[in-house]
C-alpha atoms as a PDB file:
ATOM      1  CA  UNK A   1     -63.037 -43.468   2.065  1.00  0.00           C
ATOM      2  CA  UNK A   2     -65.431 -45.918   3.348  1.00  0.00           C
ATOM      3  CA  UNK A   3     -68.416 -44.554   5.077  1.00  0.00           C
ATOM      4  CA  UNK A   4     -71.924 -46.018   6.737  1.00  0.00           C
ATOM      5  CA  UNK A   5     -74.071 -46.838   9.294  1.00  0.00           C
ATOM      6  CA  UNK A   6     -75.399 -49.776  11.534  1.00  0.00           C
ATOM      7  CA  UNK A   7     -78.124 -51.092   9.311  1.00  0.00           C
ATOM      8  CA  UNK A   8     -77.777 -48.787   6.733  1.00  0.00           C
ATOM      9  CA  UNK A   9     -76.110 -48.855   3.359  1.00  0.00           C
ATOM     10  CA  UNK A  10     -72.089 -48.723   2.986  1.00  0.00           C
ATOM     11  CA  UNK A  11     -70.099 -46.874   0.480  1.00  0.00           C
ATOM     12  CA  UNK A  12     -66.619 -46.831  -1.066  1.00  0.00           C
ATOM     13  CA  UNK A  13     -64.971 -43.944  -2.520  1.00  0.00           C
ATOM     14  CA  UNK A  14     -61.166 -44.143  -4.193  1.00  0.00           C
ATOM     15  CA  UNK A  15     -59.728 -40.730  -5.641  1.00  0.00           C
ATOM     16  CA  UNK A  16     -56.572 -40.476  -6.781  1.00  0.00           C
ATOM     17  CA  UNK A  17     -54.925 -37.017  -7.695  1.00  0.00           C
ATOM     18  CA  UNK A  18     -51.756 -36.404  -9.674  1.00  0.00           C
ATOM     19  CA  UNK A  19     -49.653 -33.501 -10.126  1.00  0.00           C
ATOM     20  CA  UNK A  20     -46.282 -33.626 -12.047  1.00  0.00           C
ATOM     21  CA  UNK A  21     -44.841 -29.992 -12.197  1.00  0.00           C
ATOM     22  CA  UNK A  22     -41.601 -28.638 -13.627  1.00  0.00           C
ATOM     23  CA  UNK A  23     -41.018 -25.486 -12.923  1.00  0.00           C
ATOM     24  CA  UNK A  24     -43.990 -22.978 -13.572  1.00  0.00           C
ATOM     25  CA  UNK A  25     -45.543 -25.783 -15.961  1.00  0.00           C
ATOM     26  CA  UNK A  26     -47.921 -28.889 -14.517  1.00  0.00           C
ATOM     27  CA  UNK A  27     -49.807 -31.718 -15.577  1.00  0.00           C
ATOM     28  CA  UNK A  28     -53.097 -32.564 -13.278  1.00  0.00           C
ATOM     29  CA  UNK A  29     -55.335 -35.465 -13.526  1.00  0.00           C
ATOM     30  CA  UNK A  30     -57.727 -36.911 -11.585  1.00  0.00           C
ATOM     31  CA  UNK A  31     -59.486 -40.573 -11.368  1.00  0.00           C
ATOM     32  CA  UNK A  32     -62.547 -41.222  -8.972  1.00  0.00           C
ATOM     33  CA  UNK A  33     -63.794 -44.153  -8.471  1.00  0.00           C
ATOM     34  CA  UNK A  34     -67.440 -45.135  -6.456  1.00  0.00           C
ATOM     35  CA  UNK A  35     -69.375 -47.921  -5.601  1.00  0.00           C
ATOM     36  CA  UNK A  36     -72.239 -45.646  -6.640  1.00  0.00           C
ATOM     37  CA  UNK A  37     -70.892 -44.303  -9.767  1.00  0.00           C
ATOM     38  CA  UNK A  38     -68.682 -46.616 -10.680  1.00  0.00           C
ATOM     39  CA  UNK A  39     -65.018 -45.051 -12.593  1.00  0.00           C
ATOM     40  CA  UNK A  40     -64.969 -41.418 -13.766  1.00  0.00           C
ATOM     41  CA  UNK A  41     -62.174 -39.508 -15.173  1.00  0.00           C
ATOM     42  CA  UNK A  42     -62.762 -35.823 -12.767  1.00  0.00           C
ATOM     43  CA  UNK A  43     -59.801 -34.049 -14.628  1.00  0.00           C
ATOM     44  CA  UNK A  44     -56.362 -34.433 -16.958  1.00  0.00           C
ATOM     45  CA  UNK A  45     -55.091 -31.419 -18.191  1.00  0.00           C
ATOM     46  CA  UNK A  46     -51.751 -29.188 -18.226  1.00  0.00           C
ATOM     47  CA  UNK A  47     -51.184 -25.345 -16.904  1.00  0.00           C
ATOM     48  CA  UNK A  48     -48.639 -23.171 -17.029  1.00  0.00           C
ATOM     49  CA  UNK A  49     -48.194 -19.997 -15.097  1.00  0.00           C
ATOM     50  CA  UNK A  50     -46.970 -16.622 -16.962  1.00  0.00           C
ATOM     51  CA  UNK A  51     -46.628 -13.930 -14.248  1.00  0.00           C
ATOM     52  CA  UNK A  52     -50.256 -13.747 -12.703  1.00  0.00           C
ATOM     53  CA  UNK A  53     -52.261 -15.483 -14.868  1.00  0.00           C
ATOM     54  CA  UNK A  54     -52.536 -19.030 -15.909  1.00  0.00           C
ATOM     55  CA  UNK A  55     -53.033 -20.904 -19.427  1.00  0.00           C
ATOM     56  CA  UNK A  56     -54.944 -24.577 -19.121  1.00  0.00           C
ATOM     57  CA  UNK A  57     -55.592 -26.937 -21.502  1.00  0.00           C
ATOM     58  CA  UNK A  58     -57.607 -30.655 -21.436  1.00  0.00           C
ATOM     59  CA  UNK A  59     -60.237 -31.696 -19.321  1.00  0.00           C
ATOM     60  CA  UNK A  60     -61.406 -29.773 -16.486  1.00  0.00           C
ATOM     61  CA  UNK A  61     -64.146 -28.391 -14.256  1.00  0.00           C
ATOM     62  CA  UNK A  62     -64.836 -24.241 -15.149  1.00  0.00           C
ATOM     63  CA  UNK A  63     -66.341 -22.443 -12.059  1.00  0.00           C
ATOM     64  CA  UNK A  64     -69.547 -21.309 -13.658  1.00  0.00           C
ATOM     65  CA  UNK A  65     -71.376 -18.425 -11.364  1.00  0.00           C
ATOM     66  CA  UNK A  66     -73.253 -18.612  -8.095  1.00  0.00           C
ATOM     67  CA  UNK A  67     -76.790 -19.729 -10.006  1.00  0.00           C
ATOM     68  CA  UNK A  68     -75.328 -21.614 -12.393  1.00  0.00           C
ATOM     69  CA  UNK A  69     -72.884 -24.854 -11.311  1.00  0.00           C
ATOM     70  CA  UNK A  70     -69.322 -25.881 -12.551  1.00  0.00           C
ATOM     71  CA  UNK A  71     -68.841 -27.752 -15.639  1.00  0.00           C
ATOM     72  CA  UNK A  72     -66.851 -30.031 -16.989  1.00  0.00           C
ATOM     73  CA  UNK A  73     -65.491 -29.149 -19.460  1.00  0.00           C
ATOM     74  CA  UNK A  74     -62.736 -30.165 -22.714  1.00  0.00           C
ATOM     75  CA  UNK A  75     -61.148 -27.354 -23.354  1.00  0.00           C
ATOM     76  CA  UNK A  76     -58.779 -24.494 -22.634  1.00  0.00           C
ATOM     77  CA  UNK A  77     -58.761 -21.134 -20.199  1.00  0.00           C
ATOM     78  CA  UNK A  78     -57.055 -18.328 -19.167  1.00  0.00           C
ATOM     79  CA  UNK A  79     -57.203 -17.232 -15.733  1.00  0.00           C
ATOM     80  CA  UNK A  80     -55.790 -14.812 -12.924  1.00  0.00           C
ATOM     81  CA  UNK A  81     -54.261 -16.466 -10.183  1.00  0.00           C
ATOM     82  CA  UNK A  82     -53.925 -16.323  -6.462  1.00  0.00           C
ATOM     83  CA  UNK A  83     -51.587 -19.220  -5.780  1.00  0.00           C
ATOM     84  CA  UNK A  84     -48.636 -17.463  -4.864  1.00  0.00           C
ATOM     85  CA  UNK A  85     -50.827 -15.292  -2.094  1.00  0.00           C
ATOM     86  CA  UNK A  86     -49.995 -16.376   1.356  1.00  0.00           C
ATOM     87  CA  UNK A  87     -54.102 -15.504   2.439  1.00  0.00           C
ATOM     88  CA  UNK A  88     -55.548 -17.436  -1.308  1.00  0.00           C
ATOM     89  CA  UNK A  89     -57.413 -19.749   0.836  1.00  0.00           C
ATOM     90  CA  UNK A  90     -59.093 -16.662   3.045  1.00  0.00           C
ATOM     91  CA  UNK A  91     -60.342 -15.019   0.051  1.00  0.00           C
ATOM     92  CA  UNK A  92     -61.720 -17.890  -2.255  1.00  0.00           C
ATOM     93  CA  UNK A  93     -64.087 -20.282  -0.537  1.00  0.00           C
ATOM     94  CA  UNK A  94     -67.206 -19.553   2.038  1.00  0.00           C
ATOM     95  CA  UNK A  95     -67.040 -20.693   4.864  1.00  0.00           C
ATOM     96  CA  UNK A  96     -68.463 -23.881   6.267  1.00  0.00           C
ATOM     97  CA  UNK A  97     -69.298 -23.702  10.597  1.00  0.00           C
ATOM     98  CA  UNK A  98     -70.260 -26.226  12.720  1.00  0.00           C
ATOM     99  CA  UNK A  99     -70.789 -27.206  15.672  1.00  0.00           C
ATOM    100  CA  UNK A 100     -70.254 -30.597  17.444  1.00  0.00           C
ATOM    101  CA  UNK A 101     -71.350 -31.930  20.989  1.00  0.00           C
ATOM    102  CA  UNK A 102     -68.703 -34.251  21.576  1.00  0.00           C
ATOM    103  CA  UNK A 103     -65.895 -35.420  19.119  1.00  0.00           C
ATOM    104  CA  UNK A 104     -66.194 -36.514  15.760  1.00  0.00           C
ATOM    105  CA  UNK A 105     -66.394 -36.717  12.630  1.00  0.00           C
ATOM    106  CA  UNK A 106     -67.206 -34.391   9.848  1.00  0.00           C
ATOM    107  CA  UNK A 107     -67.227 -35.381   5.875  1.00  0.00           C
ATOM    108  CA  UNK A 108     -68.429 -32.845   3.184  1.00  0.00           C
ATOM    109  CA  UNK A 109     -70.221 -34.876   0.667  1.00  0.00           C
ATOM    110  CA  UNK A 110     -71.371 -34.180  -3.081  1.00  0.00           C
ATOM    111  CA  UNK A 111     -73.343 -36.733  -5.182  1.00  0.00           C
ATOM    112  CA  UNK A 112     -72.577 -39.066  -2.733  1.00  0.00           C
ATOM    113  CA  UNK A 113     -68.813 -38.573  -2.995  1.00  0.00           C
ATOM    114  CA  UNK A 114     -66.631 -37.886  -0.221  1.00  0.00           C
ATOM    115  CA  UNK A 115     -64.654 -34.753  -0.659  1.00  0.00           C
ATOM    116  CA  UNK A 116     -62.581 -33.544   2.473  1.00  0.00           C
ATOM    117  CA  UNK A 117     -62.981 -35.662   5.803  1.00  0.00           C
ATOM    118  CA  UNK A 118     -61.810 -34.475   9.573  1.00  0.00           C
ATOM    119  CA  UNK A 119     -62.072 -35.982  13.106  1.00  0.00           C
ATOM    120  CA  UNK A 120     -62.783 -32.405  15.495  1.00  0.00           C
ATOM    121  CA  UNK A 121     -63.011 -31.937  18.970  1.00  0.00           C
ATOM    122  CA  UNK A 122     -66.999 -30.520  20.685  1.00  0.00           C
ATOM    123  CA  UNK A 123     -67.097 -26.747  19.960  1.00  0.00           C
ATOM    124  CA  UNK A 124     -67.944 -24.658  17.351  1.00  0.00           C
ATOM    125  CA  UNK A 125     -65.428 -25.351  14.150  1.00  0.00           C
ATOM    126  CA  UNK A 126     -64.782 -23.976  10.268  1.00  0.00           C
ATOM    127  CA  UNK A 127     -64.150 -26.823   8.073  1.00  0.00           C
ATOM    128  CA  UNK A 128     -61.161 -26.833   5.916  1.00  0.00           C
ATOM    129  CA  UNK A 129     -62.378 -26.169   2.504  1.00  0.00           C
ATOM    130  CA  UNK A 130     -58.555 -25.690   0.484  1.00  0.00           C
ATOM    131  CA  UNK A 131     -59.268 -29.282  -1.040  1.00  0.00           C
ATOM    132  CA  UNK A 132     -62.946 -28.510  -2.641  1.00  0.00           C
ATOM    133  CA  UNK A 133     -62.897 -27.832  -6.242  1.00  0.00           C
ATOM    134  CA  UNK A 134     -63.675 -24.454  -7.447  1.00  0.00           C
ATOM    135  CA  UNK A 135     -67.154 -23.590  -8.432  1.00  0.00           C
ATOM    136  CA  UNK A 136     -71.005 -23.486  -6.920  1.00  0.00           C
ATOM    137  CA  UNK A 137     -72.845 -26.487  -5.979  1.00  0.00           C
ATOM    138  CA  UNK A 138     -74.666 -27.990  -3.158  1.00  0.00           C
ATOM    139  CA  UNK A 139     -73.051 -30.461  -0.576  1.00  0.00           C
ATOM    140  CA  UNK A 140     -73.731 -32.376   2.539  1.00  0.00           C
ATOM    141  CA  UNK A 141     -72.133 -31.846   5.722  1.00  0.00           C
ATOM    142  CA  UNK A 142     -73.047 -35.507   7.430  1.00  0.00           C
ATOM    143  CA  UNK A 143     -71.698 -35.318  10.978  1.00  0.00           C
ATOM    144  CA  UNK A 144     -71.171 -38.939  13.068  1.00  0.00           C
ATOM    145  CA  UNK A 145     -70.321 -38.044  16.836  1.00  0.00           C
ATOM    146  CA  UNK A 146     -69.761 -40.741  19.507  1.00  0.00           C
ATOM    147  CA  UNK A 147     -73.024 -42.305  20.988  1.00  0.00           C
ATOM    148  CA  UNK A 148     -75.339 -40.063  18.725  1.00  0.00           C
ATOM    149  CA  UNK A 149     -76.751 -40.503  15.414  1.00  0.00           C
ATOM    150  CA  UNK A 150     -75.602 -39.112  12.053  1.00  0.00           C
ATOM    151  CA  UNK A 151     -76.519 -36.116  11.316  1.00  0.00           C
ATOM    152  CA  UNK A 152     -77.080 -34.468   7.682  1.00  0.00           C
ATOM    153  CA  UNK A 153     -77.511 -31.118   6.578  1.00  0.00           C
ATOM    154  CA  UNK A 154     -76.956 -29.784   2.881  1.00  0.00           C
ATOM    155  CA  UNK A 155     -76.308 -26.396   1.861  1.00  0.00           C
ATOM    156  CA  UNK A 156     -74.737 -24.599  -1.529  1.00  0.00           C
ATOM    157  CA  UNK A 157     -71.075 -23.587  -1.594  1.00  0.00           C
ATOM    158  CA  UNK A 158     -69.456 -21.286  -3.681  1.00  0.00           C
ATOM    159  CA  UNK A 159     -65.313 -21.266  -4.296  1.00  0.00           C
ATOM    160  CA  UNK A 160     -64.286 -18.577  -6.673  1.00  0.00           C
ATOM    161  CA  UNK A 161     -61.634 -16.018  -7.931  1.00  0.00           C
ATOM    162  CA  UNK A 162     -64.663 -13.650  -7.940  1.00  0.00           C
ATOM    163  CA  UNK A 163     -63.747 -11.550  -5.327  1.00  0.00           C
ATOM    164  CA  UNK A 164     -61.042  -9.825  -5.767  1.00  0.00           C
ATOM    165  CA  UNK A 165     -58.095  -8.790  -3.216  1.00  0.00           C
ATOM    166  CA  UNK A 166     -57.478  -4.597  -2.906  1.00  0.00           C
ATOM    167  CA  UNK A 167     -55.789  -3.449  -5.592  1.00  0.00           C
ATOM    168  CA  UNK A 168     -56.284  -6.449  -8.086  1.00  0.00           C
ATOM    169  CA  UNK A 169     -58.639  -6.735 -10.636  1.00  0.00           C
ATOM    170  CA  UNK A 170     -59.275 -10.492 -11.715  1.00  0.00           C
ATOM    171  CA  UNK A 171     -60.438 -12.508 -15.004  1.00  0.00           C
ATOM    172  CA  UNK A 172     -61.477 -15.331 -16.596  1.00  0.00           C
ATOM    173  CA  UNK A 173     -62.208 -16.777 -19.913  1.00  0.00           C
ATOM    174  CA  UNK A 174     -62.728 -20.643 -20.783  1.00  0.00           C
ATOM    175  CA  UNK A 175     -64.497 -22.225 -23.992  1.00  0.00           C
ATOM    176  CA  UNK A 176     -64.739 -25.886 -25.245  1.00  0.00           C
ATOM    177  CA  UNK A 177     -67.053 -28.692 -25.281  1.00  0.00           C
ATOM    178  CA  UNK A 178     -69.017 -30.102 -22.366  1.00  0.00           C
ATOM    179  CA  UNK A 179     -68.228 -33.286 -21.043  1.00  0.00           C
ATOM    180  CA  UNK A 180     -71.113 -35.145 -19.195  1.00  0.00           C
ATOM    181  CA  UNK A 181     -70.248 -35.783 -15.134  1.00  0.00           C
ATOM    182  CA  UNK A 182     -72.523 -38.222 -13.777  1.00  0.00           C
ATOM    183  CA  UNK A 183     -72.287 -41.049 -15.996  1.00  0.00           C
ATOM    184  CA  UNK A 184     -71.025 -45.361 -15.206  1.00  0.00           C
ATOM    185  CA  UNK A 185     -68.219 -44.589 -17.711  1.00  0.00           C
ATOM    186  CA  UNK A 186     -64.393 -42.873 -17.849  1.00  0.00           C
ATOM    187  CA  UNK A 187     -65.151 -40.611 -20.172  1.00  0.00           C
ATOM    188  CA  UNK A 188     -67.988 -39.142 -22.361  1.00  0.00           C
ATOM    189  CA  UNK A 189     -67.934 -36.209 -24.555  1.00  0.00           C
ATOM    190  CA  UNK A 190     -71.534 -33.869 -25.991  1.00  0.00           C
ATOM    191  CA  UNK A 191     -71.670 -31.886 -28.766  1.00  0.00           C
ATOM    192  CA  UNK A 192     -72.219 -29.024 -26.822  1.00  0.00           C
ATOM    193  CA  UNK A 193     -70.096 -25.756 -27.122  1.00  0.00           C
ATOM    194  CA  UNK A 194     -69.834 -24.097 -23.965  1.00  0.00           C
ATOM    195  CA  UNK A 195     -67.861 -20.902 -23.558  1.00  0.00           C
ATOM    196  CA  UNK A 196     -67.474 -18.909 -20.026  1.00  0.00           C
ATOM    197  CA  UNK A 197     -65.718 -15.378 -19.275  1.00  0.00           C
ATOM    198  CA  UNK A 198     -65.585 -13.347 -15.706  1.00  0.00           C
ATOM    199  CA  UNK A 199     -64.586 -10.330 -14.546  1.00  0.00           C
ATOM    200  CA  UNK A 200     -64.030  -8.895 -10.575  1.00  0.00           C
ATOM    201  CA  UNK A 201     -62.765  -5.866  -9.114  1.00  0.00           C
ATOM    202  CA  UNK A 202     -62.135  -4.561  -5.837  1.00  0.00           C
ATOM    203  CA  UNK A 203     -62.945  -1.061  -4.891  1.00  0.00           C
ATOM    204  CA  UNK A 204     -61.712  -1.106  -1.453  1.00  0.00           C
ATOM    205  CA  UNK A 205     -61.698  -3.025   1.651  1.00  0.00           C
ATOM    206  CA  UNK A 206     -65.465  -3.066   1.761  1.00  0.00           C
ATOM    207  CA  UNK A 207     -67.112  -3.202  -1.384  1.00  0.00           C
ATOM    208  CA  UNK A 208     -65.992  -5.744  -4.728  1.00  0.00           C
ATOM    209  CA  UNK A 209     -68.165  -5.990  -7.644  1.00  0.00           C
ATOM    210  CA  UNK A 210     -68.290  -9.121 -10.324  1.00  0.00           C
ATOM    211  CA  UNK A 211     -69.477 -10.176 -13.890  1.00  0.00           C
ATOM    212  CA  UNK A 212     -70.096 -13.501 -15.473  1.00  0.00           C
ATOM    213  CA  UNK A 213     -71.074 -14.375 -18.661  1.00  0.00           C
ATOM    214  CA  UNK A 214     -72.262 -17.791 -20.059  1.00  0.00           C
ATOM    215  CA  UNK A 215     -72.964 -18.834 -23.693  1.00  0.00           C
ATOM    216  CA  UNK A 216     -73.210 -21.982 -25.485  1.00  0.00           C
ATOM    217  CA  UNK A 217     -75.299 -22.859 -28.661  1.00  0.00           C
ATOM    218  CA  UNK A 218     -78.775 -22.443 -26.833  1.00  0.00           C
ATOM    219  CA  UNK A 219     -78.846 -19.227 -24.597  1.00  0.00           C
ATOM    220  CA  UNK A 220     -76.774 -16.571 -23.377  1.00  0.00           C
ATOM    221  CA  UNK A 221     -76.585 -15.973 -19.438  1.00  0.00           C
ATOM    222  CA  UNK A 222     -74.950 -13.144 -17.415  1.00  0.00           C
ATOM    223  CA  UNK A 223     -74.938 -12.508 -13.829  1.00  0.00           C
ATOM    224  CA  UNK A 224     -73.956  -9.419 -11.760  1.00  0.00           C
ATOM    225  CA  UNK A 225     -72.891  -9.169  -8.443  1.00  0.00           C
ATOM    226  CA  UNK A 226     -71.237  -7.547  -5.294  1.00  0.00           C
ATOM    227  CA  UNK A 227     -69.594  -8.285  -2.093  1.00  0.00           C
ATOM    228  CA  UNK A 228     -69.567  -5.616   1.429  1.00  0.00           C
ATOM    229  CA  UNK A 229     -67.540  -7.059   4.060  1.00  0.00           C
ATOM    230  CA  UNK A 230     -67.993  -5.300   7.581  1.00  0.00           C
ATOM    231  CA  UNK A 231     -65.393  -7.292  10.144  1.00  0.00           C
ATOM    232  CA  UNK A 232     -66.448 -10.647  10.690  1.00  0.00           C
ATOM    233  CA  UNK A 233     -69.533 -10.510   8.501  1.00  0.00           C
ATOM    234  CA  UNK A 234     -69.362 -10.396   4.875  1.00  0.00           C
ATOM    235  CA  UNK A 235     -72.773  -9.747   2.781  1.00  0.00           C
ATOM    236  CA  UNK A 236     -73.024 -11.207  -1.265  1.00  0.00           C
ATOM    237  CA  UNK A 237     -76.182 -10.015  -3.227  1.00  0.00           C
ATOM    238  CA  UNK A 238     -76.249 -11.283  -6.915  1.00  0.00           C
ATOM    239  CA  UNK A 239     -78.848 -10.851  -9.851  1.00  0.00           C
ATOM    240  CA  UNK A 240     -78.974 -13.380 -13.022  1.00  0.00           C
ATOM    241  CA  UNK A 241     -80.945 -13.138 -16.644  1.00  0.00           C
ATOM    242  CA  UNK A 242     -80.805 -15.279 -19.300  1.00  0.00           C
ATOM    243  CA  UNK A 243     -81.820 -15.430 -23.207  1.00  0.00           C
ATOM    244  CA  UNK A 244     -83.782 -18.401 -23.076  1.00  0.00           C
ATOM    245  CA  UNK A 245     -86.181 -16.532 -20.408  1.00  0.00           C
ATOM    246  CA  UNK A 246     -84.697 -17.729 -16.782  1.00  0.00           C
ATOM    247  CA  UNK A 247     -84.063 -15.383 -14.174  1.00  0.00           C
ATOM    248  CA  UNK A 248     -82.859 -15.462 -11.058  1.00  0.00           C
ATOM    249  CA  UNK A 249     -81.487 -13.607  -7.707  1.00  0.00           C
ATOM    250  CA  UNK A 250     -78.999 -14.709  -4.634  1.00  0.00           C
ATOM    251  CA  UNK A 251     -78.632 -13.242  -0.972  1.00  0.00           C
ATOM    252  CA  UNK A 252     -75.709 -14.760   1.011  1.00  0.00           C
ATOM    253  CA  UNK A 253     -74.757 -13.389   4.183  1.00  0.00           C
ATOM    254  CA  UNK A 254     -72.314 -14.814   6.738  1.00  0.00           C
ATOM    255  CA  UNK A 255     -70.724 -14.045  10.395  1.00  0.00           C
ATOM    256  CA  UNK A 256     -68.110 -15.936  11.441  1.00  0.00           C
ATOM    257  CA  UNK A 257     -65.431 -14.743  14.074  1.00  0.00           C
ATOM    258  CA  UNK A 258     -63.781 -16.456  17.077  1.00  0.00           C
ATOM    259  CA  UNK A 259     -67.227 -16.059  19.597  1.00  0.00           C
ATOM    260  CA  UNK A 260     -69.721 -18.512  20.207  1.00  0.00           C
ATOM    261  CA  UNK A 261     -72.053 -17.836  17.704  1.00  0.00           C
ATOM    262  CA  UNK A 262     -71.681 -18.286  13.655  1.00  0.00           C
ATOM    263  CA  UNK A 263     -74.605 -17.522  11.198  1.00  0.00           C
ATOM    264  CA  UNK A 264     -75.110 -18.413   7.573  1.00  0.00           C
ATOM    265  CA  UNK A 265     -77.803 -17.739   5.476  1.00  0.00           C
ATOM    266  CA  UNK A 266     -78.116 -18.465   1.610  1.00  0.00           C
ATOM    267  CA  UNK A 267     -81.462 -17.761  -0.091  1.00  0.00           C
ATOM    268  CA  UNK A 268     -81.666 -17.852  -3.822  1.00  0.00           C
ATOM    269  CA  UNK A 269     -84.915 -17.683  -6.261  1.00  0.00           C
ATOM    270  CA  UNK A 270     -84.395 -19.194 -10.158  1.00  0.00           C
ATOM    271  CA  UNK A 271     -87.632 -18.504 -12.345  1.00  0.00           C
ATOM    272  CA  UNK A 272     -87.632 -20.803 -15.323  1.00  0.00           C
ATOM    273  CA  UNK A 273     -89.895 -20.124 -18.800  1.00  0.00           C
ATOM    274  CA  UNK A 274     -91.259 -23.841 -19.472  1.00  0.00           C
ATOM    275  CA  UNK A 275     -88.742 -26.070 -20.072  1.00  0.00           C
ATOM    276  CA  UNK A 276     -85.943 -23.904 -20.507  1.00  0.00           C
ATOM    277  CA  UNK A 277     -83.045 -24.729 -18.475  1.00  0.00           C
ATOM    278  CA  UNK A 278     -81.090 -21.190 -16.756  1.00  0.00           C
ATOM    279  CA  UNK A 279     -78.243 -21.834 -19.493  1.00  0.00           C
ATOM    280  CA  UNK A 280     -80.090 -23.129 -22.046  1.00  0.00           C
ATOM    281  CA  UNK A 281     -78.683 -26.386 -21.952  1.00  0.00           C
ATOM    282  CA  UNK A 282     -77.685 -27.767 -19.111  1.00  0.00           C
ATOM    283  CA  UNK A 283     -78.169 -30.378 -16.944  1.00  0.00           C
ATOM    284  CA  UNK A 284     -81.837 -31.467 -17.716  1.00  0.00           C
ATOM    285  CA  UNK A 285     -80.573 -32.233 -21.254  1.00  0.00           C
ATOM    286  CA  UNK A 286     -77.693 -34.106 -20.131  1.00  0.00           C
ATOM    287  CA  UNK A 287     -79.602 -35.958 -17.262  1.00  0.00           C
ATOM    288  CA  UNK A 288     -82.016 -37.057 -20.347  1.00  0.00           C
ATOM    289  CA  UNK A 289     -79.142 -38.588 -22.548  1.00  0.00           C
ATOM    290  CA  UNK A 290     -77.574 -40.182 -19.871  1.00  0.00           C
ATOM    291  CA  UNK A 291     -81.106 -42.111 -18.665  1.00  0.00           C
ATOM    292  CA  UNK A 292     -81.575 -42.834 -22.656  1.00  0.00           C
ATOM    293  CA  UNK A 293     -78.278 -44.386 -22.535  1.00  0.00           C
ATOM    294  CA  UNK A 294     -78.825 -46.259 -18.996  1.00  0.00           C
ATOM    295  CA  UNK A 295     -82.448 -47.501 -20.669  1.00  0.00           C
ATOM    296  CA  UNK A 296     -80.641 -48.366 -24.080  1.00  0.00           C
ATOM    297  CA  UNK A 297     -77.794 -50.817 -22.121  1.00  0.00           C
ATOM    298  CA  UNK A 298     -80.654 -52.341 -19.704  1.00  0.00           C
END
């Protein structure tokens, strides 16, 4: 993907994705290169499916929970899995609306890396979303129509196994070491254990409930919440706590049917106790390192 503007600053993106199956048994990996970021190594690791739930192995992105982001992650899970459901992609990722004067096109961006790209028509759209990793993080939605200027606007998304469909209750579990994702380099490992384990249930058609816990050397985290769906409109409300003295709370609520209008709200609070990080870790620590590292090789 190449992407710019007229007197403004150009980038290039190359991601390459590999899957080599046999049977119920896969290997994945994943190379991403940036003009920004230079060569990363996003994911290699193997899976194998067992009836509904799925072993992994290697190095991989974990989902983390709405108020605290994926990691990446060497290591191993266990999972339920949706793969084989013909409406997966309906009951993992939130949707993303919007709406376009004339035609155009629409990129979803994270840390300046092009994820999914589409050329739409003027109306009121939902983006495809079935080729965005799992987890919660914040993106860009950068629009470029014909004779107007691009337009940005950034937003959290969440993709996760966390609700469940009727009649299915689905887990989690994944532990291993963290492995640091922003960095000019294939590969770099931390020291840091990092262990994650989730549980969801539907009750019925209306109402699911989740659990997520978090752990790694420093803190403990766990966050609770719940999902009513009514129609088109679907409501999330979810509460967070953590050892190391962070708390925090998320409302999400969307509408989105075939009319004219679409609404999406996400509001979210995090309280933090000095310099304490909401997993007691996390990314402040491993922002540090890597700017130690930058200043050490300058």
């Amino acid at each position: 993907v190449a992407s710019g503007s007229t007197g403004g600053d150009a980038s290039l993106s190359l991601q390459d994705r590999l899957i080599l199956a046999s049977g119920n048994k896969r290997l994945r990996s994943g190379l991403f290169y940036s003009s920004e970021y230079g060569l990363q190594a996003d994911q290699a690791f193997a899976e194998i499916d067992v009836d509904e739930w799925r072993y992994s192995a290697g190095l991989m992105f974990v989902p983390g929970s709405d108020l605290i982001g994926r990691r990446k992650l060497l290591g191993a899970g266990l999972a339920s899995q949706l793969d084989t459901r013909i409406d997966r992609e309906t009951l993992l990722g939130s949707p993303l609306p919007v709406s376009l004067v004339s035609r155009g096109r629409v990129e979803i961006v994270r840390n300046g890396r092009v994820l999914a790209s589409q050329v739409l028509d003027p109306g009121n759209h939902r983006l495809d979303t079935a080729s965005l990793p799992e987890g919660s993080y914040e993106i860009t939605i950068r629009v470029t129509e014909i004779g107007a200027p691009i337009r940005e606007t950034t937003q959290f998304y969440t993709k996760s196994a966390r609700v469940a469909p009727v009649g299915r209750d689905l887990v989690f579990i994944y532990g291993g070491l963290l492995a640091r994702e922003d960095t000019r380099s294939v590969l770099r490992l931390t020291d840091r254990p990092y262990a994650l384990a989730g549980y969801a249930h539907r009750w019925n058609s209306h109402f699911s409930t989740d659990a997520t816990v978090v752990a790694t050397d420093k803190s403990l985290a766990a966050q609770v919440g719940g999902n009513v769906f009514v129609g088109d409109a679907q409501l999330r409300v979810a509460g967070l706590g953590s050892a190391s003295g962070a708390y925090g709370a998320l409302v999400q609520f969307g509408l989105h049917g075939q009319g004219p209008l679409a609404i999406a709200v996400d509001l979210r609070k995090i309280e933090l106790r000095g310099n304490a990080t909401i997993d007691g870790l996390a990314s402040e620590d491993l922002r540090r390192e890597n700017s130690l590292e930058d200043d050490i090789a300058d």
